[in-house]
Each structure stands twice: as structure tokens, then as C-alpha cells.
Amino acid sequence: MHRRMNLLMFSGEYDKAMAGLILANTAKELDVEVTMFFAFWGLFLVRDPEKLSLEDKSLYERMFALLTPRGPEQLPMSRMNFAGFGKHMLEEMLKDDEAPRLIHFLKGARKKNIKFYACKLSVEVMGFKQEEFLPEVEIIDAKSYLNDALDSDMQLFI
């Protein structure tokens, strides 16, 4: 039986991104086809920190690019962030338990060929360019996302 799961990643927070990637990687290990659709703050998870571009951007877009997380390692916690100390505590606890960090789950998803889609409108509004994302990211519109979600057995919003 062919099964499909679709995750809409709206949050740009470390712990929520980690939950989504854990589910995506685990589903893929269960032979489930997985797609992840990144919208608004969720785009920070698939932003390539090495490819920040300020060219051809408005003043607001340049400011936004410089003031927001440049990739998964810079995402804040959703709760108890404490100016970054909460995230540091979580990472230390993961290390103590020999558990993978967010970046490892993201690398796993990329190796497992989980499909990454970015919301076209979110990308445009936030002033991002295709080259600022990981190479696996394809930009699609909401209609394409909804067609994928409607064909899935499970849809999750994170």
C-alpha cells in the first residue's frame, strides 16, 4: 500500500522544526512518501545560511534578510528561549542524551529525498530568491500544495 504524508511548516522555531523533521524522517523510514511545504516563518528552516543575497531587494527586504534567522541553526525556541539560552540548554540536553540536533534531522531528510516545497507567495512577500534556499527546495503555489495535501493520507500543520 502506497502511503503519503504532507507537512505544512509554518513555524520558524527550532523545537517545532525539529518535531516536523523527526516525523518526516520517521515516516520516510516507514516507506511513506513525504512532502514538506514551507510557508512564511517556516522558510527559515530551508534557508541556506551561506547564500544570503541583498541584491535587487527593497529596503524592507534587505532589513528583513539581515534581521531574521539565516538558516536552521539560528532558529529560536518557541518557548523558554531566554535570549538563546533556552535553545543552548536544549542542545546540551540533546548532546547529553546522544540525540541528534535539528541540523542532523534536516540532513537526514535531504538524504532521504523528502520533497521540500516553498510557498511562492511567502517567498515573494518576504523578499527571498530561489538561490537563497537549499538546492532541494522547489517553489510552488498554494494550489499545487493543496493538490499534494489532498492526495496525502495525512496532513500536519506545524
Short mmCIF file of N, CA and C in Angstrom, two decimals:
data_model
loop_
_atom_site.label_atom_id
_atom_site.label_comp_id
_atom_site.label_asym_id
_atom_site.label_seq_id
_atom_site.Cartn_x
_atom_site.Cartn_y
_atom_site.Cartn_z
N MET A 1 0.84 -1.18 0.00
CA MET A 1 0.00 0.00 0.00
C MET A 1 0.89 1.25 0.00
N HIS A 2 0.64 2.16 -0.92
CA HIS A 2 1.40 3.40 -1.05
C HIS A 2 0.79 4.46 -0.13
N ARG A 3 1.60 4.96 0.81
CA ARG A 3 1.10 5.97 1.74
C ARG A 3 1.85 7.27 1.56
N ARG A 4 1.13 8.39 1.83
CA ARG A 4 1.72 9.72 1.66
C ARG A 4 1.41 10.60 2.86
N MET A 5 2.41 11.43 3.24
CA MET A 5 2.23 12.38 4.33
C MET A 5 2.68 13.76 3.85
N ASN A 6 1.93 14.77 4.24
CA ASN A 6 2.23 16.14 3.86
C ASN A 6 2.32 16.98 5.13
N LEU A 7 3.42 17.70 5.28
CA LEU A 7 3.59 18.60 6.43
C LEU A 7 3.67 20.03 5.94
N LEU A 8 2.86 20.90 6.51
CA LEU A 8 2.95 22.33 6.24
C LEU A 8 3.72 22.93 7.40
N MET A 9 4.91 23.44 7.10
CA MET A 9 5.79 24.01 8.11
C MET A 9 5.64 25.53 8.08
N PHE A 10 4.88 26.05 9.04
CA PHE A 10 4.62 27.48 9.13
C PHE A 10 5.50 28.14 10.19
N SER A 11 5.90 27.37 11.18
CA SER A 11 6.68 27.91 12.29
C SER A 11 8.16 28.03 11.94
N GLY A 12 8.79 29.07 12.44
CA GLY A 12 10.22 29.25 12.26
C GLY A 12 10.95 29.07 13.57
N GLU A 13 10.50 28.12 14.37
CA GLU A 13 11.09 27.91 15.69
C GLU A 13 11.75 26.54 15.76
N TYR A 14 12.87 26.50 16.44
CA TYR A 14 13.74 25.32 16.49
C TYR A 14 13.01 24.05 16.91
N ASP A 15 12.30 24.09 18.03
CA ASP A 15 11.66 22.89 18.55
C ASP A 15 10.54 22.41 17.64
N LYS A 16 9.79 23.32 17.04
CA LYS A 16 8.71 22.91 16.13
C LYS A 16 9.28 22.36 14.82
N ALA A 17 10.36 22.98 14.34
CA ALA A 17 11.02 22.48 13.14
C ALA A 17 11.57 21.08 13.39
N MET A 18 12.11 20.89 14.57
CA MET A 18 12.66 19.59 14.93
C MET A 18 11.56 18.53 14.95
N ALA A 19 10.41 18.87 15.54
CA ALA A 19 9.28 17.92 15.58
C ALA A 19 8.85 17.54 14.17
N GLY A 20 8.74 18.52 13.28
CA GLY A 20 8.35 18.23 11.91
C GLY A 20 9.35 17.34 11.19
N LEU A 21 10.63 17.61 11.38
CA LEU A 21 11.66 16.80 10.72
C LEU A 21 11.76 15.40 11.30
N ILE A 22 11.54 15.26 12.60
CA ILE A 22 11.53 13.92 13.20
C ILE A 22 10.39 13.09 12.59
N LEU A 23 9.21 13.70 12.48
CA LEU A 23 8.08 12.99 11.87
C LEU A 23 8.34 12.66 10.41
N ALA A 24 8.91 13.60 9.67
CA ALA A 24 9.19 13.38 8.25
C ALA A 24 10.19 12.25 8.06
N ASN A 25 11.29 12.28 8.81
CA ASN A 25 12.30 11.22 8.69
C ASN A 25 11.75 9.86 9.10
N THR A 26 10.98 9.82 10.17
CA THR A 26 10.42 8.56 10.65
C THR A 26 9.43 8.00 9.64
N ALA A 27 8.59 8.87 9.09
CA ALA A 27 7.62 8.41 8.08
C ALA A 27 8.35 7.83 6.87
N LYS A 28 9.41 8.49 6.45
CA LYS A 28 10.17 8.00 5.29
C LYS A 28 10.76 6.61 5.58
N GLU A 29 11.22 6.40 6.83
CA GLU A 29 11.73 5.08 7.22
C GLU A 29 10.63 4.02 7.20
N LEU A 30 9.37 4.44 7.34
CA LEU A 30 8.23 3.52 7.27
C LEU A 30 7.71 3.39 5.84
N ASP A 31 8.50 3.85 4.87
CA ASP A 31 8.19 3.78 3.45
C ASP A 31 6.98 4.64 3.07
N VAL A 32 6.85 5.77 3.75
CA VAL A 32 5.80 6.74 3.44
C VAL A 32 6.43 7.84 2.58
N GLU A 33 5.77 8.22 1.52
CA GLU A 33 6.24 9.34 0.71
C GLU A 33 5.92 10.62 1.47
N VAL A 34 6.92 11.51 1.62
CA VAL A 34 6.76 12.71 2.45
C VAL A 34 7.06 13.96 1.64
N THR A 35 6.16 14.94 1.77
CA THR A 35 6.42 16.27 1.24
C THR A 35 6.28 17.27 2.38
N MET A 36 7.14 18.29 2.33
CA MET A 36 7.11 19.37 3.32
C MET A 36 6.95 20.68 2.57
N PHE A 37 5.95 21.46 2.99
CA PHE A 37 5.65 22.74 2.37
C PHE A 37 5.96 23.83 3.39
N PHE A 38 6.90 24.71 3.06
CA PHE A 38 7.38 25.74 3.98
C PHE A 38 6.76 27.09 3.60
N ALA A 39 6.07 27.69 4.57
CA ALA A 39 5.43 28.98 4.34
C ALA A 39 5.86 29.97 5.42
N PHE A 40 5.96 31.21 5.05
CA PHE A 40 6.34 32.32 5.93
C PHE A 40 7.50 31.95 6.85
N TRP A 41 7.31 31.92 8.16
CA TRP A 41 8.44 31.72 9.09
C TRP A 41 9.09 30.35 8.91
N GLY A 42 8.36 29.39 8.40
CA GLY A 42 8.92 28.06 8.15
C GLY A 42 10.01 28.07 7.09
N LEU A 43 10.03 29.11 6.25
CA LEU A 43 11.07 29.21 5.21
C LEU A 43 12.47 29.29 5.80
N PHE A 44 12.59 29.79 7.03
CA PHE A 44 13.92 29.92 7.64
C PHE A 44 14.60 28.56 7.82
N LEU A 45 13.81 27.51 7.93
CA LEU A 45 14.38 26.17 8.10
C LEU A 45 15.14 25.72 6.85
N VAL A 46 14.70 26.14 5.68
CA VAL A 46 15.34 25.69 4.43
C VAL A 46 16.13 26.81 3.75
N ARG A 47 16.38 27.86 4.50
CA ARG A 47 17.22 28.96 4.01
C ARG A 47 18.68 28.55 4.15
N ASP A 48 19.45 28.70 3.07
CA ASP A 48 20.86 28.35 3.09
C ASP A 48 21.65 29.50 3.70
N PRO A 49 22.25 29.28 4.89
CA PRO A 49 22.95 30.39 5.56
C PRO A 49 24.14 30.95 4.79
N GLU A 50 24.64 30.20 3.82
CA GLU A 50 25.79 30.64 3.03
C GLU A 50 25.38 31.47 1.81
N LYS A 51 24.09 31.59 1.56
CA LYS A 51 23.65 32.21 0.30
C LYS A 51 22.75 33.42 0.49
N LEU A 52 22.96 34.17 1.54
CA LEU A 52 22.20 35.40 1.76
C LEU A 52 22.49 36.37 0.63
N SER A 53 21.43 36.92 0.06
CA SER A 53 21.58 37.88 -1.03
C SER A 53 20.83 39.16 -0.69
N LEU A 54 21.47 40.29 -0.91
CA LEU A 54 20.82 41.59 -0.71
C LEU A 54 20.57 42.30 -2.04
N GLU A 55 20.98 41.66 -3.13
CA GLU A 55 20.82 42.26 -4.46
C GLU A 55 19.36 42.29 -4.88
N ASP A 56 19.01 43.36 -5.58
CA ASP A 56 17.65 43.53 -6.13
C ASP A 56 16.56 43.41 -5.07
N LYS A 57 16.84 43.91 -3.86
CA LYS A 57 15.85 43.88 -2.79
C LYS A 57 15.54 45.30 -2.34
N SER A 58 14.30 45.48 -1.93
CA SER A 58 13.89 46.78 -1.40
C SER A 58 14.55 46.98 -0.03
N LEU A 59 14.44 48.18 0.51
CA LEU A 59 14.99 48.47 1.82
C LEU A 59 14.41 47.52 2.86
N TYR A 60 13.10 47.33 2.86
CA TYR A 60 12.46 46.44 3.83
C TYR A 60 12.93 45.00 3.66
N GLU A 61 13.06 44.55 2.43
CA GLU A 61 13.52 43.18 2.17
C GLU A 61 14.95 42.98 2.65
N ARG A 62 15.82 43.98 2.45
CA ARG A 62 17.20 43.89 2.93
C ARG A 62 17.24 43.85 4.46
N MET A 63 16.46 44.72 5.09
CA MET A 63 16.41 44.72 6.56
C MET A 63 15.89 43.38 7.07
N PHE A 64 14.85 42.88 6.45
CA PHE A 64 14.26 41.59 6.83
C PHE A 64 15.30 40.48 6.69
N ALA A 65 16.03 40.49 5.59
CA ALA A 65 17.05 39.46 5.35
C ALA A 65 18.13 39.48 6.42
N LEU A 66 18.50 40.67 6.86
CA LEU A 66 19.57 40.80 7.84
C LEU A 66 19.12 40.55 9.28
N LEU A 67 17.84 40.74 9.57
CA LEU A 67 17.35 40.65 10.94
C LEU A 67 16.67 39.32 11.28
N THR A 68 16.54 38.44 10.32
CA THR A 68 15.87 37.15 10.55
C THR A 68 16.89 36.01 10.55
N PRO A 69 16.49 34.85 11.09
CA PRO A 69 17.41 33.70 11.10
C PRO A 69 17.88 33.36 9.69
N ARG A 70 19.17 33.11 9.56
CA ARG A 70 19.74 32.81 8.25
C ARG A 70 19.70 31.33 7.90
N GLY A 71 19.18 30.52 8.76
CA GLY A 71 19.11 29.09 8.50
C GLY A 71 18.70 28.36 9.75
N PRO A 72 18.68 27.04 9.70
CA PRO A 72 18.17 26.23 10.81
C PRO A 72 18.92 26.40 12.13
N GLU A 73 20.20 26.66 12.07
CA GLU A 73 20.99 26.78 13.31
C GLU A 73 20.66 28.06 14.09
N GLN A 74 20.08 29.03 13.44
CA GLN A 74 19.76 30.30 14.10
C GLN A 74 18.31 30.39 14.57
N LEU A 75 17.52 29.35 14.37
CA LEU A 75 16.11 29.41 14.79
C LEU A 75 16.01 29.49 16.30
N PRO A 76 15.11 30.33 16.82
CA PRO A 76 14.90 30.42 18.26
C PRO A 76 13.95 29.31 18.74
N MET A 77 13.84 29.15 20.02
CA MET A 77 12.87 28.22 20.62
C MET A 77 11.50 28.88 20.61
N SER A 78 10.45 28.07 20.63
CA SER A 78 9.10 28.63 20.67
C SER A 78 8.73 29.10 22.07
N ARG A 79 9.27 28.45 23.07
CA ARG A 79 9.02 28.81 24.46
C ARG A 79 10.36 28.74 25.20
N MET A 80 10.47 29.51 26.24
CA MET A 80 11.66 29.46 27.09
C MET A 80 12.95 29.69 26.30
N ASN A 81 12.92 30.60 25.34
CA ASN A 81 14.12 30.88 24.55
C ASN A 81 15.18 31.60 25.39
N PHE A 82 14.74 32.50 26.26
CA PHE A 82 15.63 33.24 27.17
C PHE A 82 16.84 33.83 26.43
N ALA A 83 16.56 34.59 25.37
CA ALA A 83 17.62 35.23 24.58
C ALA A 83 18.65 34.22 24.05
N GLY A 84 18.18 33.02 23.73
CA GLY A 84 19.05 31.99 23.17
C GLY A 84 19.57 30.98 24.17
N PHE A 85 19.48 31.30 25.46
CA PHE A 85 19.99 30.38 26.47
C PHE A 85 19.14 29.11 26.56
N GLY A 86 17.84 29.24 26.37
CA GLY A 86 16.95 28.07 26.39
C GLY A 86 17.29 27.09 25.28
N LYS A 87 17.58 27.61 24.11
CA LYS A 87 17.99 26.75 23.00
C LYS A 87 19.32 26.07 23.30
N HIS A 88 20.23 26.84 23.86
CA HIS A 88 21.53 26.27 24.25
C HIS A 88 21.33 25.12 25.26
N MET A 89 20.43 25.32 26.22
CA MET A 89 20.15 24.26 27.21
C MET A 89 19.60 23.02 26.52
N LEU A 90 18.66 23.22 25.58
CA LEU A 90 18.09 22.07 24.87
C LEU A 90 19.17 21.34 24.08
N GLU A 91 20.02 22.08 23.39
CA GLU A 91 21.09 21.44 22.62
C GLU A 91 22.05 20.66 23.53
N GLU A 92 22.32 21.18 24.71
CA GLU A 92 23.17 20.46 25.67
C GLU A 92 22.47 19.19 26.16
N MET A 93 21.17 19.28 26.39
CA MET A 93 20.41 18.10 26.83
C MET A 93 20.38 17.04 25.73
N LEU A 94 20.25 17.47 24.47
CA LEU A 94 20.29 16.53 23.35
C LEU A 94 21.66 15.86 23.28
N LYS A 95 22.70 16.66 23.47
CA LYS A 95 24.07 16.14 23.46
C LYS A 95 24.27 15.12 24.59
N ASP A 96 23.79 15.44 25.79
CA ASP A 96 23.91 14.53 26.93
C ASP A 96 23.22 13.20 26.67
N ASP A 97 22.09 13.25 25.96
CA ASP A 97 21.34 12.03 25.64
C ASP A 97 21.78 11.40 24.33
N GLU A 98 22.83 11.97 23.72
CA GLU A 98 23.35 11.50 22.43
C GLU A 98 22.25 11.47 21.37
N ALA A 99 21.39 12.48 21.41
CA ALA A 99 20.30 12.62 20.44
C ALA A 99 20.74 13.61 19.35
N PRO A 100 20.28 13.40 18.13
CA PRO A 100 20.64 14.32 17.04
C PRO A 100 20.07 15.72 17.26
N ARG A 101 20.76 16.71 16.71
CA ARG A 101 20.28 18.09 16.71
C ARG A 101 19.45 18.32 15.46
N LEU A 102 18.82 19.46 15.39
CA LEU A 102 17.96 19.82 14.26
C LEU A 102 18.68 19.66 12.93
N ILE A 103 19.90 20.15 12.84
CA ILE A 103 20.64 20.11 11.58
C ILE A 103 20.83 18.67 11.09
N HIS A 104 20.96 17.72 12.01
CA HIS A 104 21.11 16.32 11.62
C HIS A 104 19.82 15.76 11.04
N PHE A 105 18.68 16.15 11.63
CA PHE A 105 17.39 15.72 11.07
C PHE A 105 17.16 16.34 9.70
N LEU A 106 17.60 17.58 9.51
CA LEU A 106 17.46 18.23 8.20
C LEU A 106 18.34 17.52 7.17
N LYS A 107 19.57 17.21 7.54
CA LYS A 107 20.46 16.48 6.62
C LYS A 107 19.88 15.11 6.28
N GLY A 108 19.29 14.44 7.27
CA GLY A 108 18.66 13.14 7.03
C GLY A 108 17.51 13.25 6.05
N ALA A 109 16.69 14.27 6.20
CA ALA A 109 15.55 14.47 5.29
C ALA A 109 16.04 14.73 3.87
N ARG A 110 17.12 15.48 3.75
CA ARG A 110 17.68 15.75 2.42
C ARG A 110 18.23 14.48 1.80
N LYS A 111 18.92 13.66 2.57
CA LYS A 111 19.47 12.39 2.05
C LYS A 111 18.37 11.41 1.67
N LYS A 112 17.26 11.46 2.37
CA LYS A 112 16.14 10.55 2.11
C LYS A 112 15.24 11.05 0.99
N ASN A 113 15.63 12.15 0.37
CA ASN A 113 14.87 12.73 -0.74
C ASN A 113 13.44 13.10 -0.38
N ILE A 114 13.25 13.60 0.83
CA ILE A 114 11.95 14.16 1.20
C ILE A 114 11.78 15.41 0.35
N LYS A 115 10.60 15.58 -0.21
CA LYS A 115 10.36 16.72 -1.09
C LYS A 115 10.17 17.99 -0.27
N PHE A 116 10.91 19.03 -0.64
CA PHE A 116 10.82 20.33 0.02
C PHE A 116 10.20 21.33 -0.96
N TYR A 117 9.09 21.91 -0.55
CA TYR A 117 8.44 22.94 -1.35
C TYR A 117 8.37 24.24 -0.54
N ALA A 118 8.58 25.37 -1.21
CA ALA A 118 8.44 26.68 -0.59
C ALA A 118 7.22 27.36 -1.19
N CYS A 119 6.45 28.03 -0.34
CA CYS A 119 5.27 28.76 -0.77
C CYS A 119 5.67 29.97 -1.62
N LYS A 120 5.20 30.00 -2.84
CA LYS A 120 5.56 31.07 -3.78
C LYS A 120 5.22 32.45 -3.22
N LEU A 121 4.02 32.62 -2.70
CA LEU A 121 3.63 33.93 -2.17
C LEU A 121 4.49 34.33 -0.97
N SER A 122 4.76 33.39 -0.07
CA SER A 122 5.60 33.68 1.09
C SER A 122 6.99 34.11 0.65
N VAL A 123 7.55 33.41 -0.32
CA VAL A 123 8.89 33.73 -0.84
C VAL A 123 8.90 35.14 -1.40
N GLU A 124 7.88 35.49 -2.18
CA GLU A 124 7.81 36.81 -2.80
C GLU A 124 7.63 37.90 -1.76
N VAL A 125 6.69 37.72 -0.83
CA VAL A 125 6.40 38.73 0.18
C VAL A 125 7.61 38.98 1.08
N MET A 126 8.32 37.91 1.42
CA MET A 126 9.45 38.04 2.33
C MET A 126 10.74 38.45 1.60
N GLY A 127 10.68 38.53 0.27
CA GLY A 127 11.81 39.03 -0.49
C GLY A 127 12.93 38.03 -0.72
N PHE A 128 12.63 36.75 -0.61
CA PHE A 128 13.66 35.73 -0.85
C PHE A 128 13.78 35.42 -2.33
N LYS A 129 14.90 34.81 -2.68
CA LYS A 129 15.14 34.36 -4.05
C LYS A 129 15.43 32.86 -4.00
N GLN A 130 15.16 32.18 -5.11
CA GLN A 130 15.35 30.73 -5.19
C GLN A 130 16.75 30.33 -4.72
N GLU A 131 17.77 31.09 -5.12
CA GLU A 131 19.14 30.72 -4.80
C GLU A 131 19.48 30.85 -3.31
N GLU A 132 18.60 31.46 -2.53
CA GLU A 132 18.85 31.61 -1.10
C GLU A 132 18.42 30.38 -0.29
N PHE A 133 17.82 29.42 -0.96
CA PHE A 133 17.34 28.21 -0.30
C PHE A 133 18.26 27.02 -0.58
N LEU A 134 18.07 25.97 0.19
CA LEU A 134 18.78 24.72 -0.08
C LEU A 134 18.45 24.28 -1.50
N PRO A 135 19.36 23.59 -2.18
CA PRO A 135 19.13 23.24 -3.59
C PRO A 135 17.91 22.34 -3.82
N GLU A 136 17.47 21.60 -2.80
CA GLU A 136 16.33 20.70 -2.95
C GLU A 136 14.98 21.42 -2.96
N VAL A 137 14.96 22.68 -2.59
CA VAL A 137 13.71 23.42 -2.43
C VAL A 137 13.16 23.85 -3.79
N GLU A 138 11.90 23.50 -4.01
CA GLU A 138 11.19 23.92 -5.21
C GLU A 138 10.09 24.90 -4.78
N ILE A 139 9.96 26.00 -5.48
CA ILE A 139 8.93 26.99 -5.15
C ILE A 139 7.66 26.65 -5.93
N ILE A 140 6.55 26.51 -5.17
CA ILE A 140 5.26 26.18 -5.78
C ILE A 140 4.17 27.09 -5.20
N ASP A 141 3.04 27.16 -5.89
CA ASP A 141 1.94 27.99 -5.40
C ASP A 141 1.02 27.19 -4.48
N ALA A 142 0.09 27.89 -3.85
CA ALA A 142 -0.81 27.27 -2.88
C ALA A 142 -1.68 26.19 -3.52
N LYS A 143 -2.08 26.38 -4.76
CA LYS A 143 -2.91 25.40 -5.45
C LYS A 143 -2.16 24.06 -5.60
N SER A 144 -0.89 24.15 -5.97
CA SER A 144 -0.07 22.94 -6.11
C SER A 144 0.09 22.24 -4.76
N TYR A 145 0.33 23.05 -3.71
CA TYR A 145 0.43 22.48 -2.37
C TYR A 145 -0.87 21.76 -1.99
N LEU A 146 -2.00 22.42 -2.20
CA LEU A 146 -3.28 21.82 -1.81
C LEU A 146 -3.56 20.54 -2.58
N ASN A 147 -3.20 20.50 -3.86
CA ASN A 147 -3.37 19.26 -4.62
C ASN A 147 -2.54 18.13 -4.00
N ASP A 148 -1.31 18.45 -3.58
CA ASP A 148 -0.46 17.46 -2.93
C ASP A 148 -1.08 17.02 -1.60
N ALA A 149 -1.52 17.99 -0.80
CA ALA A 149 -2.10 17.68 0.51
C ALA A 149 -3.37 16.84 0.36
N LEU A 150 -4.20 17.16 -0.61
CA LEU A 150 -5.45 16.42 -0.80
C LEU A 150 -5.20 14.97 -1.23
N ASP A 151 -4.06 14.73 -1.88
CA ASP A 151 -3.71 13.37 -2.29
C ASP A 151 -2.99 12.60 -1.18
N SER A 152 -2.71 13.25 -0.07
CA SER A 152 -1.97 12.61 1.02
C SER A 152 -2.92 11.90 1.97
N ASP A 153 -2.39 10.91 2.68
CA ASP A 153 -3.16 10.18 3.69
C ASP A 153 -3.18 10.93 5.01
N MET A 154 -2.16 11.76 5.22
CA MET A 154 -2.05 12.51 6.48
C MET A 154 -1.50 13.89 6.18
N GLN A 155 -2.15 14.91 6.75
CA GLN A 155 -1.67 16.28 6.63
C GLN A 155 -1.44 16.83 8.03
N LEU A 156 -0.28 17.44 8.23
CA LEU A 156 0.06 18.02 9.53
C LEU A 156 0.45 19.48 9.33
N PHE A 157 0.07 20.33 10.27
CA PHE A 157 0.38 21.75 10.25
C PHE A 157 1.24 22.06 11.45
N ILE A 158 2.47 22.48 11.22
CA ILE A 158 3.39 22.74 12.33
C ILE A 158 3.89 24.17 12.22
#
